[in-house]
Short mmCIF file of C-alpha atoms and ligand atoms in Angstrom, two decimals:
data_model
loop_
_atom_site.label_atom_id
_atom_site.label_comp_id
_atom_site.label_asym_id
_atom_site.label_seq_id
_atom_site.Cartn_x
_atom_site.Cartn_y
_atom_site.Cartn_z
CA UNK D 587 -32.77 -93.54 10.44
CA UNK D 588 -30.07 -93.80 13.69
CA UNK D 589 -26.81 -96.39 12.50
CA UNK D 590 -25.67 -97.44 15.74
CA UNK D 591 -21.91 -98.71 16.01
CA UNK D 592 -21.32 -100.15 12.42
CA UNK D 593 -18.33 -97.66 11.90
CA UNK D 594 -16.92 -99.47 14.76
CA UNK D 595 -17.88 -102.79 13.85
CA UNK D 596 -16.33 -102.47 10.75
CA UNK D 597 -13.11 -101.15 12.28
CA UNK D 598 -13.05 -104.24 14.60
CA UNK D 599 -13.69 -107.15 11.88
CA UNK D 600 -10.63 -105.70 10.71
CA UNK D 601 -11.83 -104.77 6.98
CA UNK D 602 -12.38 -108.31 5.87
CA UNK D 603 -16.47 -108.04 6.17
CA UNK D 604 -15.93 -104.61 4.52
CA UNK D 605 -14.46 -106.01 1.54
CA UNK D 606 -16.94 -108.80 1.27
CA UNK D 607 -19.59 -106.17 1.51
CA UNK D 608 -17.62 -104.40 -1.42
CA UNK D 609 -16.72 -107.55 -3.42
CA UNK D 610 -20.54 -108.47 -3.06
CA UNK D 611 -21.64 -105.16 -4.26
CA UNK D 612 -24.16 -104.94 -1.87
CA UNK D 613 -25.92 -101.25 -1.42
CA UNK D 614 -25.81 -99.30 2.14
CA UNK D 615 -29.30 -100.02 3.00
CA UNK D 616 -28.07 -103.72 3.39
CA UNK D 617 -24.71 -103.38 4.58
CA UNK D 618 -26.38 -101.81 7.59
CA UNK D 619 -28.66 -104.85 7.90
CA UNK D 620 -25.83 -106.82 8.02
CA UNK D 621 -23.55 -105.30 10.26
CA UNK D 622 -25.71 -103.67 13.12
CA UNK D 623 -26.48 -106.10 16.04
CA UNK D 624 -30.34 -107.08 16.28
CA UNK D 625 -30.28 -106.66 19.86
CA UNK D 626 -27.95 -105.80 22.32
CA UNK D 627 -28.29 -106.46 26.13
CA UNK D 628 -26.52 -104.83 29.59
CA UNK D 629 -27.44 -106.11 32.64
CA UNK D 630 -27.35 -104.97 36.66
CA UNK D 631 -26.31 -107.77 38.63
CA UNK D 632 -25.92 -107.07 42.29
CA UNK D 633 -24.25 -109.86 44.54
CA UNK D 634 -23.90 -110.45 48.04
CA UNK D 635 -20.06 -112.26 47.73
CA UNK D 636 -18.89 -114.80 50.71
CA UNK D 637 -17.34 -112.30 52.79
CA UNK D 638 -20.80 -110.57 52.97
CA UNK D 639 -19.61 -107.45 51.05
CA UNK D 640 -21.76 -106.23 48.21
CA UNK D 641 -20.46 -106.34 44.18
CA UNK D 642 -22.10 -105.14 41.52
CA UNK D 643 -21.32 -107.08 38.15
CA UNK D 644 -22.85 -106.26 34.71
CA UNK D 645 -24.03 -108.93 31.98
CA UNK D 646 -23.92 -108.37 28.33
CA UNK D 647 -25.54 -109.96 25.66
CA UNK D 648 -25.05 -109.30 21.93
CA UNK D 649 -27.19 -110.91 19.46
CA UNK D 650 -25.77 -109.94 15.84
CA UNK D 651 -27.97 -112.02 13.30
CA UNK D 652 -30.59 -114.78 13.39
CA UNK D 653 -31.67 -114.67 9.77
CA UNK D 654 -30.13 -118.25 9.17
CA UNK D 655 -31.29 -119.86 12.83
CA UNK D 656 -30.57 -119.24 16.70
CA UNK D 657 -27.78 -116.90 17.99
CA UNK D 658 -24.81 -119.24 19.11
CA UNK D 659 -21.94 -118.12 20.50
CA UNK D 660 -19.87 -117.80 24.07
CA UNK D 661 -20.12 -116.52 27.13
CA UNK D 662 -16.74 -114.61 28.37
CA UNK D 663 -16.12 -113.80 31.97
CA UNK D 664 -13.14 -111.02 32.00
CA UNK D 665 -12.96 -107.92 34.62
CA UNK D 666 -12.74 -105.65 30.92
CA UNK D 667 -15.13 -107.07 28.65
CA UNK D 668 -18.09 -104.44 27.50
CA UNK D 669 -20.60 -104.26 24.87
CA UNK D 670 -18.40 -102.87 22.46
CA UNK D 671 -16.31 -106.25 22.68
CA UNK D 672 -18.83 -108.01 22.23
CA UNK D 673 -20.52 -106.38 19.42
CA UNK D 674 -17.23 -107.42 17.25
CA UNK D 675 -17.08 -111.23 18.28
CA UNK D 676 -21.00 -111.79 17.80
CA UNK D 677 -20.75 -110.58 14.19
CA UNK D 678 -17.77 -112.99 13.98
CA UNK D 679 -19.94 -115.40 15.03
CA UNK D 680 -22.25 -114.76 12.44
CA UNK D 681 -19.96 -115.36 9.89
CA UNK D 682 -18.48 -118.47 10.99
CA UNK D 683 -21.73 -120.36 11.39
CA UNK D 684 -22.45 -119.42 7.93
CA UNK D 685 -19.33 -120.56 6.04
CA UNK D 686 -19.56 -123.55 8.02
CA UNK D 687 -23.28 -124.08 6.69
CA UNK D 688 -24.44 -124.72 10.37
CA UNK D 689 -28.30 -123.53 11.24
CA UNK D 690 -27.01 -120.80 13.62
CA UNK D 691 -26.65 -116.55 13.96
CA UNK D 692 -23.88 -115.08 15.66
CA UNK D 693 -24.34 -113.83 19.65
CA UNK D 694 -21.74 -112.64 22.21
CA UNK D 695 -21.67 -112.41 26.12
CA UNK D 696 -20.47 -112.26 29.64
CA UNK D 697 -19.71 -110.53 32.81
CA UNK D 698 -17.36 -108.25 33.51
CA UNK D 699 -15.92 -110.39 36.52
CA UNK D 700 -12.93 -112.01 37.54
CA UNK D 701 -13.78 -115.83 37.89
CA UNK D 702 -9.99 -116.43 39.25
CA UNK D 703 -10.62 -114.25 42.13
CA UNK D 704 -14.18 -115.75 42.95
CA UNK D 705 -15.20 -118.58 44.94
CA UNK D 706 -17.19 -121.82 42.93
CA UNK D 707 -20.12 -120.59 45.11
CA UNK D 708 -19.73 -116.64 43.79
CA UNK D 709 -19.41 -118.12 40.09
CA UNK D 710 -22.68 -120.38 40.24
CA UNK D 711 -24.48 -117.69 41.97
CA UNK D 712 -23.32 -115.10 39.49
CA UNK D 713 -24.14 -117.37 36.77
CA UNK D 714 -27.71 -118.40 37.66
CA UNK D 715 -28.46 -114.74 38.27
CA UNK D 716 -27.06 -113.92 35.17
CA UNK D 717 -29.31 -116.99 33.62
CA UNK D 718 -32.38 -115.80 35.08
CA UNK D 719 -31.93 -112.46 33.62
CA UNK D 720 -31.49 -113.08 30.66
CA UNK D 721 -34.10 -116.25 29.63
CA UNK D 722 -36.48 -114.72 28.04
CA UNK D 723 -34.34 -113.40 25.16
CA UNK D 724 -32.46 -116.93 25.20
CA UNK D 725 -33.60 -120.37 24.29
CA UNK D 726 -32.79 -123.42 22.29
CA UNK D 727 -34.53 -121.59 19.41
CA UNK D 728 -33.50 -118.49 20.56
CA UNK D 729 -29.89 -118.30 21.83
CA UNK D 730 -27.48 -121.00 22.49
CA UNK D 731 -24.37 -120.47 24.28
CA UNK D 732 -21.33 -122.07 25.35
CA UNK D 733 -17.92 -121.57 27.01
CA UNK D 734 -15.24 -118.40 25.92
CA UNK D 735 -12.91 -117.02 27.75
CA UNK D 736 -13.14 -117.57 31.60
CA UNK D 737 -16.07 -120.15 31.74
CA UNK D 738 -16.21 -123.89 31.11
CA UNK D 739 -18.30 -126.62 31.39
CA UNK D 740 -19.25 -125.88 35.03
CA UNK D 741 -20.82 -122.33 33.91
CA UNK D 742 -22.76 -124.45 31.20
CA UNK D 743 -24.50 -126.81 33.58
CA UNK D 744 -25.23 -123.88 35.85
CA UNK D 745 -26.84 -122.52 32.92
CA UNK D 746 -29.18 -125.66 32.38
CA UNK D 747 -30.25 -125.87 35.66
CA UNK D 748 -31.34 -122.42 36.14
CA UNK D 749 -33.36 -122.47 32.86
CA UNK D 750 -34.80 -126.03 33.38
CA UNK D 751 -36.26 -124.47 36.62
CA UNK D 752 -38.57 -122.17 34.31
CA UNK D 753 -38.54 -123.81 31.13
CA UNK D 754 -38.74 -127.77 32.08
CA UNK D 755 -35.21 -130.09 31.31
CA UNK D 756 -33.44 -128.20 28.64
CA UNK D 757 -29.95 -129.32 27.62
CA UNK D 758 -30.16 -127.84 24.39
CA UNK D 759 -30.41 -124.33 26.12
CA UNK D 760 -26.28 -124.60 26.01
CA UNK D 761 -23.31 -126.36 24.41
CA UNK D 762 -19.76 -127.27 25.74
CA UNK D 763 -21.82 -128.85 28.98
CA UNK D 764 -20.08 -131.80 30.84
CA UNK D 765 -20.31 -135.01 29.17
CA UNK D 766 -22.45 -136.45 32.24
CA UNK D 767 -25.19 -133.78 31.21
CA UNK D 768 -25.64 -133.82 27.24
CA UNK D 769 -22.03 -132.74 25.98
CA UNK D 770 -20.80 -133.88 23.30
CA UNK D 771 -18.01 -136.61 22.65
CA UNK D 772 -15.35 -134.50 21.15
CA UNK D 773 -16.41 -131.25 21.99
CA UNK D 774 -13.04 -130.70 23.77
CA UNK D 775 -10.26 -131.41 21.30
CA UNK D 776 -12.56 -130.15 17.81
CA UNK D 777 -11.44 -127.00 17.39
CA UNK D 778 -7.70 -128.68 17.28
CA UNK D 779 -9.20 -131.21 15.13
CA UNK D 780 -10.46 -128.97 12.66
CA UNK D 781 -7.36 -126.85 12.92
CA UNK D 782 -5.22 -130.38 11.97
CA UNK D 783 -7.87 -130.98 9.28
CA UNK D 784 -7.48 -127.53 7.58
CA UNK D 785 -4.01 -128.05 7.65
CA UNK D 786 -4.37 -131.13 5.58
CA UNK D 787 -6.30 -130.13 3.19
CA UNK D 788 -4.45 -126.94 2.48
CA UNK D 789 -0.86 -128.84 2.35
CA UNK D 790 -1.97 -131.27 0.17
CA UNK D 791 -3.34 -128.60 -2.14
CA UNK D 792 -0.26 -126.92 -2.21
CA UNK D 793 2.20 -129.69 -2.69
CA UNK D 794 3.20 -130.30 0.95
CA UNK D 795 3.78 -133.58 1.87
CA UNK D 796 2.06 -133.54 5.68
CA UNK D 797 4.67 -136.54 6.53
CA UNK D 798 7.66 -134.36 6.10
CA UNK D 799 5.92 -131.17 6.88
CA UNK D 800 7.80 -129.07 9.23
CA UNK D 801 4.97 -127.21 11.43
CA UNK D 802 5.48 -124.48 14.35
CA UNK D 803 2.42 -123.78 16.49
CA UNK D 804 1.91 -120.53 18.48
CA UNK D 805 0.23 -121.60 21.97
CA UNK D 806 0.04 -124.79 23.64
CA UNK D 807 -3.52 -124.47 25.08
CA UNK D 808 -6.43 -126.53 23.96
CA UNK D 809 -6.47 -125.14 20.37
CA UNK D 810 -3.00 -125.51 19.59
CA UNK D 811 -1.85 -129.15 21.66
CA UNK D 812 -4.87 -130.82 20.07
CA UNK D 813 -3.68 -129.66 16.67
CA UNK D 814 -0.06 -130.13 17.13
CA UNK D 815 -1.26 -133.67 18.63
CA UNK D 816 -3.22 -135.01 15.47
CA UNK D 817 -0.55 -133.31 12.88
CA UNK D 818 2.13 -135.57 14.55
CA UNK D 819 0.07 -138.69 14.14
CA UNK D 820 -0.18 -137.84 10.84
CA UNK D 821 3.61 -138.25 10.64
CA UNK D 822 4.54 -134.19 10.76
CA UNK D 823 7.62 -132.97 12.52
CA UNK D 824 5.77 -130.34 15.34
CA UNK D 825 9.09 -128.29 15.47
CA UNK D 826 8.18 -125.41 17.76
CA UNK D 827 4.68 -124.85 20.53
CA UNK D 828 4.94 -122.02 22.77
CA UNK D 829 3.35 -120.46 25.46
CA UNK D 830 3.43 -116.49 26.95
CA UNK D 831 6.68 -116.36 28.05
CA UNK D 832 8.15 -117.79 24.92
CA UNK D 833 8.53 -121.15 23.02
CA UNK D 834 10.68 -124.56 22.81
CA UNK D 835 12.33 -125.63 19.45
CA UNK D 836 13.35 -128.43 18.41
CA UNK D 837 14.27 -128.44 14.62
CA UNK D 838 14.19 -132.55 14.85
CA UNK D 839 10.74 -132.29 16.18
CA UNK D 840 9.37 -132.14 19.40
CA UNK D 841 7.73 -135.11 21.62
CA UNK D 842 4.22 -134.01 21.13
CA UNK D 843 3.00 -136.62 23.11
CA UNK D 844 5.00 -136.19 26.10
CA UNK D 845 4.28 -132.25 26.49
CA UNK D 846 0.59 -133.19 25.83
CA UNK D 847 0.93 -135.50 28.86
CA UNK D 848 2.80 -132.99 31.17
CA UNK D 849 0.13 -130.31 30.12
CA UNK D 850 -2.73 -132.50 30.34
CA UNK D 851 -5.73 -132.74 33.18
CA UNK D 852 -4.40 -129.78 35.02
CA UNK D 853 -6.60 -126.53 35.76
CA UNK D 854 -3.70 -124.74 35.26
CA UNK D 855 -1.04 -126.18 33.32
CA UNK D 856 2.67 -125.12 33.50
CA UNK D 857 3.48 -123.28 30.23
CA UNK D 858 6.01 -125.28 28.17
CA UNK D 859 8.80 -123.12 29.27
CA UNK D 860 8.87 -124.46 32.13
CA UNK D 861 9.03 -127.80 31.36
CA UNK D 862 11.73 -130.06 32.08
CA UNK D 863 12.85 -130.72 28.24
CA UNK D 864 15.66 -130.82 26.24
CA UNK D 865 14.74 -128.22 23.51
CA UNK D 866 15.99 -124.30 22.29
CA UNK D 867 13.89 -121.52 23.79
CA UNK D 868 12.58 -119.56 21.40
CA UNK D 869 10.84 -116.00 21.74
CA UNK D 870 6.93 -115.97 19.96
CA UNK D 871 8.20 -113.09 17.54
CA UNK D 872 11.08 -115.90 16.17
CA UNK D 873 8.62 -118.71 16.31
CA UNK D 874 6.65 -117.14 13.87
CA UNK D 875 9.81 -116.02 11.10
CA UNK D 876 10.55 -119.79 11.68
CA UNK D 877 11.43 -121.46 8.14
CA UNK D 878 9.06 -124.05 8.13
CA UNK D 879 6.26 -125.67 5.75
CA UNK D 880 3.32 -124.54 8.08
CA UNK D 881 2.82 -122.32 10.65
CA UNK D 882 -0.25 -122.11 12.73
CA UNK D 883 -0.70 -118.92 15.00
CA UNK D 884 -3.22 -120.92 17.84
CA UNK D 885 -2.92 -118.25 20.64
CA UNK D 886 -3.86 -114.93 20.73
CA UNK D 887 -5.35 -112.21 17.92
CA UNK D 888 -3.09 -109.46 16.02
CA UNK D 889 0.42 -111.45 16.59
CA UNK D 890 0.76 -111.50 12.62
CA UNK D 891 0.62 -107.77 11.09
CA UNK D 892 2.28 -105.08 9.19
CA UNK D 893 5.97 -105.15 10.98
CA UNK D 894 6.34 -109.02 11.07
CA UNK D 895 4.05 -110.22 7.66
CA UNK D 896 7.17 -109.39 5.28
CA UNK D 897 9.39 -111.49 7.30
CA UNK D 898 7.71 -114.54 7.72
CA UNK D 899 9.15 -117.53 5.78
CA UNK D 900 6.39 -120.53 6.29
CA UNK D 901 4.74 -121.92 3.07
CA UNK D 902 1.32 -121.90 4.60
CA UNK D 903 -0.10 -120.42 7.49
CA UNK D 904 -3.45 -121.90 9.29
CA UNK D 905 -5.04 -119.61 11.57
CA UNK D 906 -5.90 -121.48 14.65
CA UNK D 907 -6.43 -118.32 16.91
CA UNK D 908 -9.36 -115.95 16.14
CA UNK D 909 -8.00 -112.96 14.17
CA UNK D 910 -4.62 -113.70 14.41
CA UNK D 911 -3.99 -111.62 11.38
CA UNK D 912 -4.47 -108.10 10.73
CA UNK D 913 -5.91 -106.56 7.82
CA UNK D 914 -2.71 -104.56 7.35
CA UNK D 915 -0.53 -108.07 8.07
CA UNK D 916 -3.16 -110.09 5.76
CA UNK D 917 -2.61 -107.79 2.78
CA UNK D 918 1.24 -108.29 3.02
CA UNK D 919 0.66 -112.07 3.12
CA UNK D 920 -1.73 -111.88 -0.06
CA UNK D 921 1.03 -109.69 -1.98
CA UNK D 922 3.82 -111.84 -1.04
CA UNK D 923 1.64 -115.14 -2.28
CA UNK D 924 1.56 -116.90 0.62
CA UNK D 925 -1.78 -119.08 1.10
CA UNK D 926 -3.58 -118.56 4.74
CA UNK D 927 -6.57 -120.50 5.46
CA UNK D 928 -8.41 -118.34 7.70
CA UNK D 929 -9.83 -118.25 10.99
CA UNK D 930 -13.06 -118.33 10.30
CA UNK D 931 -12.86 -121.79 8.48
CA UNK D 932 -9.27 -123.28 10.26
CA UNK D 933 -11.30 -123.09 13.78
CA UNK D 934 -14.70 -124.16 13.09
CA UNK D 935 -14.52 -127.30 14.85
CA UNK D 936 -15.25 -126.10 18.00
CA UNK D 937 -18.87 -124.63 17.02
CA UNK D 938 -19.44 -127.50 13.80
CA UNK D 939 -19.53 -129.84 17.23
CA UNK D 940 -21.23 -126.93 19.82
CA UNK D 941 -23.99 -127.65 16.51
CA UNK D 942 -23.55 -131.37 16.56
CA UNK D 943 -24.24 -131.28 20.69
CA UNK D 944 -27.45 -128.95 19.91
CA UNK D 945 -28.83 -131.73 18.00
CA UNK D 946 -27.95 -135.01 19.99
CA UNK D 947 -29.42 -133.05 22.71
CA UNK D 948 -32.73 -132.06 20.73
CA UNK D 949 -32.76 -135.78 19.48
CA UNK D 950 -32.12 -136.83 22.94
CA UNK D 951 -29.57 -138.82 21.63
CA UNK D 952 -25.76 -139.78 22.28
CA UNK D 953 -23.88 -139.93 19.44
CA UNK D 954 -20.48 -142.03 19.82
CA UNK D 955 -17.25 -140.35 19.40
CA UNK D 956 -16.48 -141.87 16.12
CA UNK D 957 -19.99 -140.68 14.44
CA UNK D 958 -19.08 -136.93 15.65
CA UNK D 959 -15.59 -137.08 13.89
CA UNK D 960 -17.28 -138.17 10.83
CA UNK D 961 -19.74 -135.55 11.14
CA UNK D 962 -17.22 -132.54 11.87
CA UNK D 963 -14.89 -134.20 8.99
CA UNK D 964 -18.04 -133.55 6.59
CA UNK D 965 -19.18 -130.28 7.60
CA UNK D 966 -15.73 -128.68 7.60
CA UNK D 967 -14.90 -130.51 4.02
CA UNK D 968 -17.79 -128.98 2.72
CA UNK D 969 -16.50 -125.61 3.52
CA UNK D 970 -13.02 -125.97 2.94
CA UNK D 971 -13.92 -126.97 -0.80
CA UNK D 972 -16.30 -124.33 -0.94
CA UNK D 973 -13.52 -121.48 0.11
CA UNK D 974 -11.44 -123.52 -2.60
CA UNK D 975 -13.34 -123.78 -5.71
CA UNK D 976 -14.21 -119.47 -5.04
CA UNK D 977 -11.06 -118.95 -3.93
CA UNK D 978 -9.77 -120.52 -7.53
CA UNK D 979 -12.96 -119.07 -9.60
CA UNK D 980 -12.53 -115.75 -8.70
CA UNK D 981 -8.46 -115.64 -8.23
CA UNK D 982 -8.77 -114.39 -4.47
CA UNK D 983 -7.80 -115.17 -1.40
CA UNK D 984 -9.08 -118.03 0.79
CA UNK D 985 -9.64 -115.36 3.22
CA UNK D 986 -11.45 -113.37 0.89
CA UNK D 987 -13.54 -116.54 -0.58
CA UNK D 988 -14.57 -117.25 3.00
CA UNK D 989 -15.88 -113.88 3.92
CA UNK D 990 -17.11 -113.31 0.71
CA UNK D 991 -19.45 -116.51 1.11
CA UNK D 992 -20.54 -115.96 4.90
CA UNK D 993 -21.80 -112.60 4.12
CA UNK D 994 -23.48 -113.70 0.95
CA UNK D 995 -25.28 -116.79 2.34
CA UNK D 996 -26.65 -114.38 5.46
CA UNK D 997 -27.45 -111.87 3.05
CA UNK D 998 -29.68 -114.44 1.04
CA UNK D 999 -31.16 -115.23 4.06
CA UNK D 1000 -32.11 -112.16 5.00
CA UNK D 1001 -33.32 -111.27 1.36
CA UNK D 1002 -35.26 -114.61 1.68
CA UNK D 1003 -37.19 -114.15 4.35
CA UNK D 1004 -38.18 -110.66 3.66
CA UNK D 1005 -38.40 -107.82 6.42
P1 NAD Z 1189 -6.18 -121.51 25.91
O1 NAD Z 1189 -6.27 -120.55 27.35
O2 NAD Z 1189 -6.23 -122.96 26.49
O3 NAD Z 1189 -4.63 -121.44 25.09
C1 NAD Z 1189 -3.98 -120.14 25.19
C2 NAD Z 1189 -2.58 -120.29 24.61
O4 NAD Z 1189 -2.18 -119.05 24.30
C3 NAD Z 1189 -1.76 -120.73 25.87
O5 NAD Z 1189 -0.97 -121.72 25.20
C4 NAD Z 1189 -1.27 -119.51 26.19
O6 NAD Z 1189 0.15 -120.02 26.77
C5 NAD Z 1189 -1.13 -118.57 25.38
N1 NAD Z 1189 -0.57 -117.43 25.07
C6 NAD Z 1189 -1.37 -116.38 25.87
N2 NAD Z 1189 -1.06 -115.25 25.84
C7 NAD Z 1189 0.31 -115.73 24.66
C8 NAD Z 1189 0.80 -114.54 23.88
N3 NAD Z 1189 1.00 -113.36 24.86
N4 NAD Z 1189 1.76 -114.92 23.32
C9 NAD Z 1189 2.15 -115.99 22.94
N5 NAD Z 1189 0.97 -117.20 23.30
C10 NAD Z 1189 0.33 -116.72 24.22
O7 NAD Z 1189 -6.95 -121.27 24.62
P2 NAD Z 1189 -7.19 -122.03 23.22
O8 NAD Z 1189 -8.92 -122.22 23.82
O9 NAD Z 1189 -6.44 -122.88 22.93
O10 NAD Z 1189 -7.95 -120.59 21.96
C11 NAD Z 1189 -6.82 -120.13 21.35
C12 NAD Z 1189 -6.81 -119.40 20.43
O11 NAD Z 1189 -8.34 -120.21 19.77
C13 NAD Z 1189 -8.33 -118.18 21.02
O12 NAD Z 1189 -7.52 -116.93 19.95
C14 NAD Z 1189 -9.42 -118.50 20.69
O13 NAD Z 1189 -10.62 -117.53 20.95
C15 NAD Z 1189 -9.34 -119.64 19.64
N6 NAD Z 1189 -10.62 -120.32 19.64
C16 NAD Z 1189 -10.75 -121.37 20.58
C17 NAD Z 1189 -11.52 -122.22 20.01
C18 NAD Z 1189 -12.16 -123.55 21.17
O14 NAD Z 1189 -13.14 -123.82 21.08
N7 NAD Z 1189 -11.27 -123.30 22.55
C19 NAD Z 1189 -12.79 -122.04 19.53
C20 NAD Z 1189 -12.36 -120.94 18.05
C21 NAD Z 1189 -11.20 -120.25 18.51
#
């Protein structure tokens, strides 16, 4: 039997899944079932551009595992994407949904285009063409897409429209829609809210008083700025935030609400270092090494690695970004006894509220913001308690506990359903 892509996938999952497979004593056959994608699609998307030229794009969708529910995952528009890229991202969604205990599997896809160089009409045409071609394998009970890098509520609205042309009015075909079309209250801030909640619970567990806590956050995009705002509201002192060119540092605490206002409602918000703010300038590398109570990497992947993990001085790390820590970096942090709330748990708020959007759409009903917040809190708290208990019972890290729990749940679902 050919077993495609598993080596590659295991390496992309940075060893965390492999560790869980070994911890659970999963045999080789089940390993391959768990790791290899259920289905992979690559589509040709020829398109006439506004200037009359013909361009050939490629659309991709990887559906990793649906034993716990329909595939769920983002749609990414970026010139460099390929199937390999999406294999790793789709499997990460399987584990994230399983840990959050929401009834979805994992998927991911996108188009190899640069949306910044395209007109709105071109983006709409391409999105609708992709939807039309992929429609037999998506659906509210098959595969539910959501915004990712390079896509947003507009793309979701166009997918909803195109799909509904053939299948009838079906807002649950995508999440992350504009609120006017059935998007959920609270979706935009959900990931940052989840990060702030995870930081709060982990701080309590590790005897860090949030009201006196000093927090450094890498990034000031959607996840970072919402986490920063909520932690500041909790009384924490956010001493550093950053953008790609570097960050701002104020040992007495930055004015997060002012930074928030200065970067709000802008399609292309300025980097924080471009703002007229009285604060020290700091590099992203130095930000990670600040002597703080809580460090939140919430920008890009691989920033904590074997080169710098030994120099970090934070008492607690909460991962807002996807895979901000390499497996080598994670091993160093584990050895040093620095607790890390892994991305699988800490940034699951977004997909949890996506699930709540899907539920509301299927009920043809709308919940208010406070109900959405309560539901998000309940799902995430249950996941945190589960991870904490297993970590304590088995004397393992939060990351090892999270992956073991997620992989075990998917394995159990596969075995219960049979082959
Ligand atoms: P975003 O595009 O809104 O913000 C990204 C931030 O990272 C910006 O502040 C940008 O200036 C900064 N940045 C970019 N390159 C950098 C670099 N080289 N060094 C330091 N900072 C850099 O993105 P986002 O939605 O906030 O997502 C951030 C991370 O969280 C990503 O890893 C994303 O995959 C992950 N994530 C996001 C969501 C969500 O709902 N938005 C959900 C789960 C995970």
